[in-house]
Structures are given as C-alpha cells and as structure tokens.
Amino acid sequence: MTYDPTGRLLLTPVDREASVRAQRLRRLGLGQHPDPVFDAFARRLAEATGAPYSLVNFIDENRQFFAGLHTPAGTHSGSDLSAVAAACGINRVMARDHGYCPHVVARRKALVLEDVCDYPRFAGNPVVDEIGIRSYLGAPLIDRTDTALGAVCVVDTVPRQWGLAGLATIKAAAAELVAQIHHREDGGI
C-alpha cells in the first residue's frame, strides 16, 4: 500500500508484476486499442448482472485501459457514468490509482463491494467522488502464463446486492474471457 503526505491510506496496492504484465499484454496485442469483441463481451456481462456499466480492463505499469466498455446507450445526463468520466478525462484510459481493478489484479482474487462507502479503504477512491461509483464487482483475468492481465468488472452508481450469484457470474465471465484470449493467441479469431 502507498500513503499520501497527510497519512491517509491510498487505494492503489503495490503491483510487483506490472512490468511482466505489460510485456505479456504487448505480446498479446492487448491494452492499447478498443476492441469490438471486448465491447460486446462487456455488454453481455452488463446484461447478465443487471449492471449499467461493465469493463474489460487491462492494466500496465502506468494506467488502466478499457479495451471493452459498456455504458447505458443514449444517456448523457449528469448521472451517466460515461459522460462524467469523459468530463474527468477518463474515457477508455484511467489512472492506476483510480478504481478497484488494480486491487483485483494485485490480489489476484475477485472483489465484491456492494457499497464502497461501507469500506473506508475503498470509500476514498477518486472514482467515488469524481464519477459516482457506489458498487463494484470484479474478477482477475489470469492467463496460462499465470499473469494477471487485468480484470473484468461491473459497476453501478447505487449500492447493489451482488451476492454469491454475482460473484459466481463475474468469476465465470473472467474464465470465459481468458479462454477467448487464449484462443486468439493460438491463432483463432
């Protein structure tokens, strides 16, 4: 963990695998461009969980990149996460100290936050105040080389009861996406 000068616990965990992950992502050609297949995957995951927002997130040494992104279509009000995120300069790229996927990747375990405000460690994350995130459900994308490439997640601007079914869904989605990545690597489409 890192700390700021005022002594507040910051949310970004130390990531000792960042350089190995970045090399693996480059070899796979992931984490640099939006991918329509990953966008479709994020849409299906949002539908499966009933969440308005879903991400396929690859994390390198310096940033997070949403290669797959689903937001509610046609809404651009102040409550629309994509509009707020774009206004904050986030869009498909986000700093490593924002959000919860860096925790999922560093811990290599799924993370369920039904209300991020219930957890002091997570409530102070910039995505709470800047974007309005209130709930998070994510799982790591661990490939055949035992590299945590990133995470797949769903988020909402209201507290959500994800429960065991949500946890099972996000873990299954991560496994499915890793299988798709392996298929690509092996020469499949």
Coordinates of N, CA, C and O in Angstrom, one line a residue:
M1 N 0.8 -1.2 0.0 CA 0.0 0.0 0.0 C 0.9 1.2 0.0 O 2.0 1.2 0.5
T2 N 0.3 2.3 -0.6 CA 1.0 3.6 -0.5 C 0.2 4.6 0.3 O -1.0 4.4 0.5
Y3 N 0.9 5.6 0.8 CA 0.2 6.6 1.6 C 0.5 7.9 1.1 O 1.5 8.2 0.5
D4 N -0.5 8.9 1.3 CA -0.2 10.2 0.9 C 0.4 11.0 2.0 O 0.5 10.5 3.1
P5 N 0.9 12.2 1.8 CA 1.6 13.0 2.8 C 0.7 13.3 4.0 O 1.3 13.5 5.1
T6 N -0.6 13.3 3.9 CA -1.4 13.6 5.1 C -1.7 12.3 5.9 O -2.4 12.4 6.9
G7 N -1.1 11.2 5.5 CA -1.2 10.0 6.3 C -2.5 9.1 5.9 O -2.7 8.1 6.5
R8 N -3.3 9.6 4.9 CA -4.4 8.8 4.5 C -4.0 7.6 3.7 O -3.1 7.7 2.9
L9 N -4.6 6.5 4.0 CA -4.4 5.3 3.2 C -4.9 5.5 1.8 O -6.0 5.8 1.6
L10 N -4.0 5.3 0.8 CA -4.4 5.4 -0.6 C -4.8 4.0 -1.0 O -4.4 3.0 -0.4
L11 N -5.5 3.9 -2.1 CA -6.1 2.7 -2.5 C -5.3 1.8 -3.5 O -5.6 0.6 -3.6
T12 N -4.3 2.3 -4.1 CA -3.6 1.6 -5.1 C -2.5 0.7 -4.4 O -1.6 1.1 -3.8
P13 N -2.7 -0.6 -4.6 CA -1.7 -1.6 -4.0 C -0.4 -1.6 -4.7 O -0.4 -1.3 -5.9
V14 N 0.6 -2.0 -4.1 CA 1.9 -2.2 -4.8 C 1.7 -3.3 -5.8 O 1.2 -4.4 -5.4
D15 N 2.2 -3.1 -7.0 CA 2.0 -4.1 -8.0 C 3.3 -4.6 -8.5 O 3.9 -4.0 -9.4
R16 N 3.8 -5.6 -8.0 CA 5.1 -6.2 -8.3 C 5.2 -6.9 -9.7 O 6.3 -7.1 -10.2
E17 N 4.1 -7.2 -10.2 CA 4.0 -7.9 -11.5 C 3.8 -6.9 -12.7 O 3.6 -7.4 -13.8
A18 N 3.7 -5.6 -12.5 CA 3.3 -4.7 -13.5 C 4.2 -4.8 -14.8 O 3.7 -4.8 -15.9
S19 N 5.5 -4.9 -14.7 CA 6.3 -4.9 -15.9 C 6.2 -6.2 -16.6 O 6.1 -6.2 -17.9
V20 N 6.0 -7.3 -15.9 CA 5.8 -8.6 -16.6 C 4.5 -8.6 -17.3 O 4.3 -9.1 -18.4
R21 N 3.4 -8.1 -16.6 CA 2.1 -8.0 -17.2 C 2.2 -7.1 -18.5 O 1.6 -7.4 -19.5
A22 N 2.8 -5.9 -18.4 CA 2.9 -5.0 -19.5 C 3.6 -5.7 -20.7 O 3.1 -5.6 -21.9
Q23 N 4.6 -6.5 -20.5 CA 5.3 -7.2 -21.6 C 4.3 -8.3 -22.2 O 4.2 -8.4 -23.4
R24 N 3.6 -9.0 -21.3 CA 2.7 -10.0 -21.8 C 1.5 -9.4 -22.6 O 1.2 -9.9 -23.7
L25 N 1.0 -8.2 -22.1 CA 0.0 -7.5 -22.9 C 0.5 -7.1 -24.2 O -0.3 -7.2 -25.2
R26 N 1.7 -6.6 -24.3 CA 2.2 -6.2 -25.6 C 2.4 -7.4 -26.5 O 2.0 -7.3 -27.7
R27 N 2.8 -8.5 -26.0 CA 2.9 -9.7 -26.8 C 1.6 -10.2 -27.4 O 1.5 -10.7 -28.5
L28 N 0.6 -10.0 -26.6 CA -0.8 -10.4 -26.9 C -1.5 -9.3 -27.8 O -2.6 -9.6 -28.3
G29 N -0.9 -8.1 -27.8 CA -1.6 -7.1 -28.6 C -2.8 -6.5 -27.9 O -3.7 -6.1 -28.5
L30 N -2.8 -6.5 -26.5 CA -3.9 -6.1 -25.8 C -3.6 -4.8 -25.0 O -2.5 -4.6 -24.6
G31 N -4.6 -4.1 -24.7 CA -4.5 -2.9 -23.8 C -4.1 -1.6 -24.4 O -3.7 -0.7 -23.7
Q32 N -4.2 -1.6 -25.8 CA -3.8 -0.3 -26.5 C -5.0 0.3 -27.3 O -5.0 1.5 -27.5
H33 N -5.9 -0.6 -27.7 CA -7.0 -0.1 -28.5 C -8.3 -0.7 -28.1 O -8.4 -1.9 -27.6
P34 N -9.4 0.0 -28.3 CA -10.7 -0.6 -28.1 C -10.9 -1.8 -29.0 O -10.4 -1.8 -30.1
D35 N -11.7 -2.8 -28.5 CA -11.9 -4.0 -29.2 C -13.4 -4.3 -29.3 O -14.0 -4.4 -28.2
P36 N -14.0 -4.3 -30.5 CA -15.4 -4.5 -30.6 C -15.8 -5.9 -29.9 O -16.9 -6.0 -29.4
V37 N -15.0 -6.9 -30.0 CA -15.3 -8.2 -29.3 C -15.4 -8.0 -27.8 O -16.3 -8.5 -27.2
F38 N -14.5 -7.2 -27.2 CA -14.5 -7.0 -25.8 C -15.6 -6.0 -25.4 O -16.2 -6.2 -24.3
D39 N -16.0 -5.1 -26.3 CA -17.1 -4.2 -26.1 C -18.4 -5.1 -26.0 O -19.2 -4.9 -25.1
A40 N -18.5 -6.0 -26.9 CA -19.7 -6.9 -26.9 C -19.7 -7.8 -25.7 O -20.8 -8.1 -25.1
F41 N -18.5 -8.3 -25.3 CA -18.4 -9.1 -24.0 C -18.9 -8.2 -22.8 O -19.6 -8.7 -22.0
A42 N -18.4 -7.0 -22.8 CA -18.8 -6.1 -21.6 C -20.3 -5.9 -21.7 O -21.0 -5.9 -20.6
R43 N -20.9 -5.7 -22.8 CA -22.4 -5.6 -22.9 C -23.1 -6.8 -22.4 O -24.0 -6.7 -21.6
R44 N -22.7 -8.0 -22.8 CA -23.3 -9.2 -22.3 C -23.2 -9.4 -20.8 O -24.1 -9.8 -20.1
L45 N -22.0 -9.0 -20.3 CA -21.8 -9.1 -18.8 C -22.7 -8.1 -18.1 O -23.3 -8.5 -17.1
A46 N -22.9 -6.9 -18.6 CA -23.8 -6.0 -18.0 C -25.2 -6.5 -18.0 O -25.9 -6.4 -17.0
E47 N -25.6 -7.1 -19.1 CA -26.9 -7.7 -19.2 C -27.1 -8.8 -18.2 O -28.1 -8.9 -17.6
A48 N -26.1 -9.7 -18.1 CA -26.2 -10.8 -17.2 C -26.3 -10.4 -15.7 O -26.9 -11.1 -14.9
T49 N -25.6 -9.3 -15.4 CA -25.6 -8.9 -14.0 C -26.6 -7.8 -13.7 O -26.9 -7.5 -12.5
G50 N -27.2 -7.3 -14.7 CA -28.2 -6.1 -14.5 C -27.5 -4.9 -14.1 O -28.1 -3.9 -13.7
A51 N -26.1 -4.8 -14.4 CA -25.4 -3.6 -14.1 C -25.4 -2.6 -15.3 O -25.4 -3.1 -16.4
P52 N -25.4 -1.3 -15.0 CA -25.4 -0.4 -16.1 C -24.1 -0.2 -16.8 O -24.0 0.2 -18.0
Y53 N -23.0 -0.6 -16.1 CA -21.6 -0.4 -16.7 C -20.8 -1.6 -16.5 O -20.8 -2.3 -15.5
S54 N -20.0 -1.9 -17.5 CA -19.1 -3.1 -17.5 C -17.9 -2.8 -18.2 O -17.9 -2.1 -19.2
L55 N -16.8 -3.4 -17.8 CA -15.4 -3.1 -18.4 C -14.6 -4.3 -18.5 O -14.6 -5.2 -17.7
V56 N -13.8 -4.4 -19.6 CA -12.7 -5.3 -19.8 C -11.5 -4.4 -19.7 O -11.3 -3.6 -20.5
N57 N -10.8 -4.6 -18.6 CA -9.7 -3.6 -18.2 C -8.4 -4.3 -18.2 O -8.1 -5.2 -17.4
F58 N -7.4 -3.8 -19.0 CA -6.1 -4.3 -19.0 C -5.2 -3.2 -18.3 O -5.3 -2.0 -18.6
I59 N -4.3 -3.6 -17.4 CA -3.5 -2.7 -16.6 C -2.0 -2.9 -16.8 O -1.5 -4.0 -16.7
D60 N -1.4 -1.8 -17.2 CA 0.1 -1.9 -17.3 C 0.8 -1.2 -16.2 O 0.1 -0.9 -15.1
E61 N 2.0 -0.7 -16.4 CA 2.7 -0.1 -15.3 C 2.2 1.3 -14.9 O 2.3 1.7 -13.8
N62 N 1.5 1.9 -15.8 CA 1.1 3.3 -15.6 C -0.3 3.6 -15.7 O -0.8 4.7 -15.2
R63 N -1.1 2.8 -16.3 CA -2.5 3.1 -16.5 C -3.4 1.9 -16.6 O -2.9 0.8 -16.7
Q64 N -4.7 2.2 -16.7 CA -5.7 1.1 -17.0 C -6.3 1.5 -18.3 O -6.5 2.6 -18.6
F65 N -6.5 0.5 -19.1 CA -7.1 0.7 -20.4 C -8.4 -0.2 -20.6 O -8.3 -1.4 -20.4
F66 N -9.5 0.4 -20.9 CA -10.7 -0.3 -21.0 C -10.9 -0.8 -22.5 O -11.5 -0.1 -23.3
A67 N -10.4 -1.9 -22.8 CA -10.5 -2.5 -24.2 C -11.9 -2.9 -24.5 O -12.3 -2.9 -25.6
G68 N -12.7 -3.2 -23.5 CA -14.1 -3.4 -23.6 C -14.8 -2.5 -22.6 O -14.4 -2.4 -21.5
L69 N -15.9 -1.9 -23.1 CA -16.6 -0.9 -22.3 C -18.1 -0.9 -22.7 O -18.4 -0.9 -23.9
H70 N -18.9 -1.0 -21.7 CA -20.4 -0.9 -21.9 C -20.9 0.2 -20.9 O -20.6 0.1 -19.7
T71 N -21.6 1.1 -21.5 CA -22.4 2.1 -20.7 C -23.8 2.2 -21.2 O -24.0 1.7 -22.4
P72 N -24.7 2.7 -20.5 CA -26.1 2.8 -21.0 C -26.1 3.6 -22.2 O -25.6 4.7 -22.3
A73 N -26.8 3.1 -23.2 CA -26.8 3.8 -24.5 C -27.8 5.0 -24.5 O -28.8 4.9 -23.9
G74 N -27.3 6.1 -25.1 CA -28.2 7.2 -25.3 C -28.4 8.1 -24.1 O -29.1 9.1 -24.2
T75 N -27.7 7.9 -23.0 CA -27.9 8.7 -21.8 C -26.6 9.6 -21.7 O -25.6 9.0 -21.6
H76 N -26.8 10.9 -21.6 CA -25.7 11.8 -21.4 C -26.0 12.8 -20.4 O -25.5 13.9 -20.4
S77 N -26.8 12.4 -19.4 CA -27.1 13.3 -18.3 C -25.9 13.3 -17.3 O -25.0 12.5 -17.4
G78 N -26.0 14.1 -16.3 CA -25.0 14.2 -15.2 C -24.9 12.8 -14.5 O -23.8 12.6 -13.9
S79 N -25.9 12.0 -14.5 CA -25.8 10.7 -13.8 C -25.2 9.6 -14.7 O -25.0 8.5 -14.3
D80 N -24.9 9.9 -16.0 CA -24.4 8.9 -16.9 C -22.9 8.8 -16.6 O -22.1 9.8 -16.8
L81 N -22.4 7.7 -16.2 CA -21.0 7.4 -15.8 C -20.1 7.8 -17.0 O -19.1 8.4 -16.8
S82 N -20.5 7.5 -18.2 CA -19.6 7.7 -19.3 C -19.4 9.2 -19.5 O -18.3 9.7 -19.8
A83 N -20.5 10.0 -19.4 CA -20.4 11.5 -19.5 C -19.5 12.1 -18.4 O -18.7 12.9 -18.7
V84 N -19.8 11.6 -17.2 CA -19.0 12.1 -16.1 C -17.5 11.7 -16.2 O -16.6 12.5 -16.0
A85 N -17.3 10.5 -16.6 CA -15.9 10.0 -16.8 C -15.2 10.8 -17.8 O -14.0 11.2 -17.7
A86 N -15.9 11.0 -19.0 CA -15.3 11.8 -20.0 C -15.0 13.2 -19.6 O -13.9 13.8 -19.9
A87 N -15.8 13.8 -18.8 CA -15.6 15.1 -18.3 C -14.4 15.2 -17.4 O -13.7 16.2 -17.3
C88 N -14.1 14.1 -16.7 CA -13.0 14.0 -15.8 C -11.7 13.5 -16.6 O -10.7 13.3 -16.0
G89 N -11.8 13.4 -17.9 CA -10.7 13.0 -18.7 C -10.4 11.5 -18.6 O -9.3 11.1 -18.9
I90 N -11.3 10.6 -18.3 CA -11.1 9.2 -18.1 C -11.3 8.4 -19.4 O -10.5 7.8 -19.9
N91 N -12.5 8.4 -19.9 CA -12.9 7.7 -21.1 C -12.4 6.3 -21.1 O -12.7 5.6 -20.2
R92 N -11.6 5.8 -22.0 CA -11.1 4.4 -22.0 C -9.8 4.3 -21.3 O -9.3 3.2 -21.1
V93 N -9.2 5.4 -20.9 CA -7.9 5.3 -20.1 C -8.2 5.9 -18.7 O -8.8 6.9 -18.6
M94 N -7.6 5.2 -17.7 CA -7.8 5.7 -16.4 C -6.5 5.5 -15.6 O -5.8 4.5 -15.8
A95 N -6.2 6.4 -14.7 CA -5.0 6.3 -13.9 C -5.1 5.1 -13.0 O -6.1 4.6 -12.7
R96 N -3.9 4.6 -12.7 CA -3.8 3.3 -11.9 C -4.3 3.5 -10.5 O -4.6 2.6 -9.8
D97 N -4.4 4.8 -10.0 CA -4.8 5.0 -8.6 C -6.3 5.2 -8.5 O -6.8 5.6 -7.5
H98 N -7.0 5.1 -9.6 CA -8.5 5.2 -9.7 C -9.1 3.8 -9.8 O -8.6 3.0 -10.5
G99 N -10.2 3.6 -9.1 CA -10.9 2.4 -9.2 C -10.4 1.3 -8.4 O -9.5 1.4 -7.6
Y100 N -11.0 0.1 -8.7 CA -10.8 -1.1 -7.8 C -10.1 -2.2 -8.6 O -9.6 -3.2 -8.0
C101 N -10.1 -2.2 -9.9 CA -9.4 -3.2 -10.7 C -7.9 -3.4 -10.3 O -7.5 -4.6 -10.3
P102 N -7.2 -2.4 -10.0 CA -5.8 -2.6 -9.6 C -5.7 -3.5 -8.3 O -4.8 -4.3 -8.2
H103 N -6.7 -3.4 -7.4 CA -6.8 -4.3 -6.3 C -7.0 -5.7 -6.7 O -6.4 -6.7 -6.2
V104 N -7.9 -5.9 -7.6 CA -8.2 -7.3 -8.1 C -7.0 -7.9 -8.7 O -6.7 -9.1 -8.5
V105 N -6.3 -7.1 -9.5 CA -5.1 -7.6 -10.2 C -4.0 -7.9 -9.2 O -3.4 -9.0 -9.3
A106 N -3.7 -7.0 -8.3 CA -2.6 -7.2 -7.3 C -2.9 -8.4 -6.4 O -2.1 -9.2 -6.0
R107 N -4.2 -8.5 -6.0 CA -4.6 -9.6 -5.0 C -4.8 -10.9 -5.8 O -4.8 -12.0 -5.1
R108 N -5.1 -10.8 -7.1 CA -5.4 -12.0 -7.9 C -6.6 -12.7 -7.4 O -6.7 -13.9 -7.5
K109 N -7.6 -12.0 -6.9 CA -8.8 -12.5 -6.4 C -10.0 -11.6 -6.8 O -9.8 -10.4 -6.9
A110 N -11.2 -12.2 -6.9 CA -12.4 -11.4 -7.1 C -12.6 -10.4 -6.0 O -12.2 -10.7 -4.8
L111 N -13.3 -9.3 -6.2 CA -13.6 -8.3 -5.2 C -15.1 -7.9 -5.4 O -15.5 -7.6 -6.5
V112 N -15.8 -8.0 -4.3 CA -17.2 -7.6 -4.2 C -17.3 -6.5 -3.2 O -17.0 -6.6 -2.1
L113 N -17.8 -5.3 -3.8 CA -18.1 -4.2 -2.9 C -19.5 -3.8 -3.2 O -19.8 -3.1 -4.2
E114 N -20.4 -4.2 -2.3 CA -21.8 -3.9 -2.6 C -22.1 -2.4 -2.3 O -23.0 -1.9 -3.0
D115 N -21.4 -1.8 -1.4 CA -21.5 -0.3 -1.2 C -20.1 0.1 -0.8 O -19.6 -0.2 0.3
V116 N -19.4 0.7 -1.7 CA -18.0 1.1 -1.5 C -17.8 2.0 -0.3 O -16.8 2.0 0.4
C117 N -18.9 2.7 0.1 CA -18.8 3.6 1.2 C -18.8 2.9 2.6 O -18.5 3.5 3.6
D118 N -19.1 1.6 2.5 CA -19.0 0.8 3.8 C -17.6 0.4 4.1 O -17.4 -0.2 5.2
Y119 N -16.7 0.6 3.2 CA -15.3 0.2 3.4 C -14.4 1.5 3.3 O -14.1 2.0 2.3
P120 N -13.9 2.0 4.5 CA -13.1 3.2 4.5 C -11.9 3.1 3.5 O -11.5 4.1 2.9
R121 N -11.3 1.9 3.4 CA -10.2 1.7 2.5 C -10.6 2.0 1.0 O -9.7 2.5 0.2
F122 N -11.8 1.8 0.6 CA -12.2 1.9 -0.7 C -13.1 3.2 -0.9 O -13.2 3.7 -2.0
A123 N -13.7 3.7 0.1 CA -14.6 4.8 0.0 C -13.9 6.1 -0.4 O -14.5 7.0 -1.0
G124 N -12.6 6.2 -0.1 CA -11.8 7.4 -0.5 C -11.3 7.4 -1.9 O -10.6 8.3 -2.3
N125 N -11.6 6.4 -2.7 CA -11.1 6.3 -4.0 C -11.6 7.4 -4.9 O -12.8 7.7 -4.8
P126 N -10.8 8.0 -5.8 CA -11.3 9.1 -6.6 C -12.6 8.8 -7.4 O -13.3 9.7 -7.7
V127 N -12.8 7.5 -7.8 CA -14.0 7.2 -8.6 C -15.3 7.4 -7.8 O -16.3 7.6 -8.5
V128 N -15.2 7.5 -6.5 CA -16.4 7.7 -5.7 C -16.9 9.1 -5.9 O -18.1 9.3 -6.3
D129 N -16.0 10.1 -5.7 CA -16.4 11.5 -5.8 C -16.4 12.0 -7.2 O -17.3 12.7 -7.6
E130 N -15.5 11.6 -8.0 CA -15.4 12.1 -9.4 C -16.4 11.5 -10.4 O -16.8 12.2 -11.3
I131 N -16.7 10.2 -10.2 CA -17.5 9.6 -11.1 C -18.9 9.1 -10.5 O -19.8 8.9 -11.2
G132 N -18.9 8.9 -9.2 CA -20.1 8.4 -8.6 C -20.2 6.9 -8.4 O -21.4 6.4 -8.2
I133 N -19.2 6.2 -8.5 CA -19.2 4.7 -8.3 C -19.6 4.4 -6.8 O -19.1 5.0 -5.9
R134 N -20.6 3.5 -6.7 CA -21.1 3.1 -5.4 C -21.0 1.6 -5.2 O -20.9 1.2 -4.0
S135 N -20.9 0.8 -6.2 CA -20.8 -0.6 -6.1 C -19.9 -1.1 -7.2 O -19.8 -0.6 -8.3
Y136 N -19.2 -2.2 -6.9 CA -18.2 -2.8 -7.8 C -18.2 -4.3 -7.6 O -18.3 -4.9 -6.5
L137 N -18.0 -5.0 -8.7 CA -17.9 -6.5 -8.7 C -16.8 -6.8 -9.8 O -17.1 -6.5 -11.0
G138 N -15.7 -7.4 -9.5 CA -14.7 -7.6 -10.5 C -13.9 -8.9 -10.2 O -13.8 -9.4 -9.0
A139 N -13.3 -9.5 -11.2 CA -12.5 -10.7 -11.1 C -11.3 -10.6 -12.0 O -11.3 -9.9 -13.1
P140 N -10.2 -11.2 -11.6 CA -8.9 -11.0 -12.4 C -9.0 -11.9 -13.7 O -9.6 -13.0 -13.7
L141 N -8.2 -11.5 -14.7 CA -8.0 -12.2 -15.9 C -6.6 -12.8 -15.8 O -5.6 -12.2 -16.2
I142 N -6.5 -14.1 -15.3 CA -5.2 -14.7 -15.1 C -5.1 -15.7 -16.3 O -5.9 -16.7 -16.4
D143 N -4.0 -15.5 -17.1 CA -3.8 -16.3 -18.3 C -3.0 -17.6 -18.0 O -2.6 -17.8 -16.9
R144 N -2.7 -18.3 -19.1 CA -2.0 -19.6 -19.0 C -0.6 -19.4 -18.5 O 0.1 -20.4 -18.1
T145 N 0.0 -18.2 -18.6 CA 1.4 -18.0 -18.0 C 1.3 -17.5 -16.6 O 2.3 -17.1 -16.0
D146 N 0.2 -17.6 -16.0 CA -0.1 -17.2 -14.6 C 0.1 -15.7 -14.4 O 0.5 -15.2 -13.4
T147 N -0.1 -14.9 -15.5 CA -0.1 -13.5 -15.4 C -1.5 -12.9 -15.3 O -2.4 -13.3 -16.0
A148 N -1.6 -12.0 -14.3 CA -2.9 -11.3 -14.2 C -2.9 -10.2 -15.1 O -2.3 -9.1 -14.9
L149 N -3.6 -10.3 -16.3 CA -3.5 -9.3 -17.3 C -4.4 -8.1 -17.0 O -4.1 -7.0 -17.5
G150 N -5.4 -8.2 -16.2 CA -6.3 -7.2 -15.9 C -7.5 -7.7 -15.2 O -7.4 -8.7 -14.5
A151 N -8.6 -7.1 -15.4 CA -9.8 -7.5 -14.7 C -11.0 -7.3 -15.6 O -11.0 -6.5 -16.5
V152 N -12.1 -8.0 -15.3 CA -13.4 -7.8 -15.9 C -14.3 -7.4 -14.7 O -14.1 -7.9 -13.6
C153 N -15.1 -6.3 -14.9 CA -15.9 -5.8 -13.8 C -17.2 -5.2 -14.2 O -17.3 -4.9 -15.4
V154 N -18.1 -5.1 -13.3 CA -19.3 -4.3 -13.5 C -19.4 -3.3 -12.3 O -18.9 -3.6 -11.2
V155 N -19.9 -2.1 -12.6 CA -20.1 -1.1 -11.6 C -21.4 -0.5 -11.7 O -22.1 -0.6 -12.7
D156 N -21.8 0.2 -10.6 CA -23.1 0.9 -10.5 C -22.9 2.2 -9.7 O -22.0 2.3 -8.9
T157 N -23.8 3.1 -9.9 CA -23.8 4.3 -9.2 C -24.7 4.3 -7.9 O -24.8 5.3 -7.3
V158 N -25.2 3.1 -7.7 CA -26.0 2.9 -6.5 C -25.5 1.6 -5.8 O -25.0 0.7 -6.5
P159 N -25.7 1.5 -4.5 CA -25.3 0.2 -3.9 C -26.1 -1.0 -4.5 O -27.3 -0.8 -4.9
R160 N -25.4 -2.1 -4.6 CA -26.0 -3.3 -5.2 C -25.7 -4.5 -4.4 O -24.6 -4.6 -3.8
Q161 N -26.7 -5.4 -4.3 CA -26.5 -6.7 -3.6 C -26.1 -7.7 -4.6 O -26.9 -8.3 -5.2
W162 N -24.8 -7.8 -4.8 CA -24.3 -8.7 -5.9 C -24.5 -10.2 -5.4 O -24.8 -11.0 -6.2
G163 N -24.2 -10.5 -4.1 CA -24.4 -11.8 -3.6 C -23.5 -12.9 -4.2 O -22.6 -12.6 -5.0
L164 N -23.7 -14.1 -3.8 CA -22.9 -15.2 -4.3 C -23.2 -15.4 -5.8 O -22.2 -15.8 -6.5
A165 N -24.4 -15.2 -6.3 CA -24.7 -15.3 -7.7 C -23.8 -14.3 -8.5 O -23.3 -14.7 -9.6
G166 N -23.7 -13.1 -8.1 CA -22.9 -12.1 -8.8 C -21.4 -12.5 -8.8 O -20.8 -12.4 -9.8
L167 N -21.0 -13.0 -7.6 CA -19.6 -13.5 -7.6 C -19.3 -14.6 -8.5 O -18.3 -14.6 -9.3
A168 N -20.2 -15.6 -8.6 CA -20.1 -16.7 -9.5 C -20.1 -16.2 -10.9 O -19.3 -16.7 -11.8
T169 N -21.0 -15.3 -11.2 CA -21.1 -14.8 -12.6 C -19.8 -14.1 -13.0 O -19.3 -14.3 -14.1
I170 N -19.3 -13.2 -12.2 CA -18.1 -12.5 -12.6 C -16.9 -13.4 -12.7 O -16.0 -13.2 -13.6
K171 N -16.8 -14.4 -11.9 CA -15.7 -15.4 -12.0 C -15.8 -16.2 -13.3 O -14.8 -16.4 -14.0
A172 N -17.0 -16.6 -13.6 CA -17.2 -17.3 -14.8 C -16.9 -16.5 -16.1 O -16.4 -16.9 -17.0
A173 N -17.3 -15.2 -16.0 CA -17.0 -14.3 -17.1 C -15.5 -14.1 -17.3 O -15.0 -14.1 -18.4
A174 N -14.8 -14.0 -16.2 CA -13.3 -13.9 -16.3 C -12.7 -15.1 -17.0 O -11.9 -15.0 -17.9
A175 N -13.2 -16.3 -16.5 CA -12.7 -17.5 -17.1 C -13.0 -17.6 -18.6 O -12.2 -18.0 -19.4
E176 N -14.2 -17.2 -19.0 CA -14.6 -17.2 -20.4 C -13.8 -16.3 -21.2 O -13.3 -16.6 -22.3
L177 N -13.5 -15.1 -20.7 CA -12.7 -14.1 -21.4 C -11.3 -14.6 -21.6 O -10.6 -14.4 -22.6
V178 N -10.7 -15.2 -20.5 CA -9.3 -15.7 -20.6 C -9.3 -16.8 -21.7 O -8.3 -16.8 -22.5
A179 N -10.3 -17.6 -21.8 CA -10.3 -18.7 -22.8 C -10.4 -18.0 -24.2 O -9.7 -18.5 -25.1
Q180 N -11.1 -16.9 -24.4 CA -11.1 -16.2 -25.6 C -9.8 -15.6 -26.0 O -9.3 -15.7 -27.1
I181 N -9.1 -15.1 -25.0 CA -7.7 -14.5 -25.2 C -6.8 -15.7 -25.6 O -6.0 -15.5 -26.5
H182 N -6.9 -16.8 -25.0 CA -6.0 -17.9 -25.4 C -6.3 -18.4 -26.8 O -5.4 -18.7 -27.5
H183 N -7.6 -18.4 -27.1 CA -8.0 -18.8 -28.5 C -7.4 -17.9 -29.5 O -6.8 -18.3 -30.6
R184 N -7.4 -16.6 -29.2 CA -6.8 -15.6 -30.1 C -5.3 -15.8 -30.2 O -4.7 -15.8 -31.3
E185 N -4.6 -16.1 -29.1 CA -3.2 -16.3 -29.1 C -2.8 -17.5 -29.9 O -1.8 -17.6 -30.5
D186 N -3.7 -18.5 -29.9 CA -3.4 -19.8 -30.6 C -3.8 -19.7 -32.1 O -3.7 -20.7 -32.8
G187 N -4.1 -18.5 -32.5 CA -4.4 -18.3 -33.9 C -5.9 -18.3 -34.3 O -6.2 -18.2 -35.5
G188 N -6.7 -18.5 -33.3 CA -8.2 -18.4 -33.6 C -8.6 -17.0 -33.8 O -7.8 -16.0 -33.6
I189 N -9.8 -16.8 -34.1 CA -10.3 -15.4 -34.3 C -10.9 -14.9 -33.1 O -11.4 -15.4 -32.2

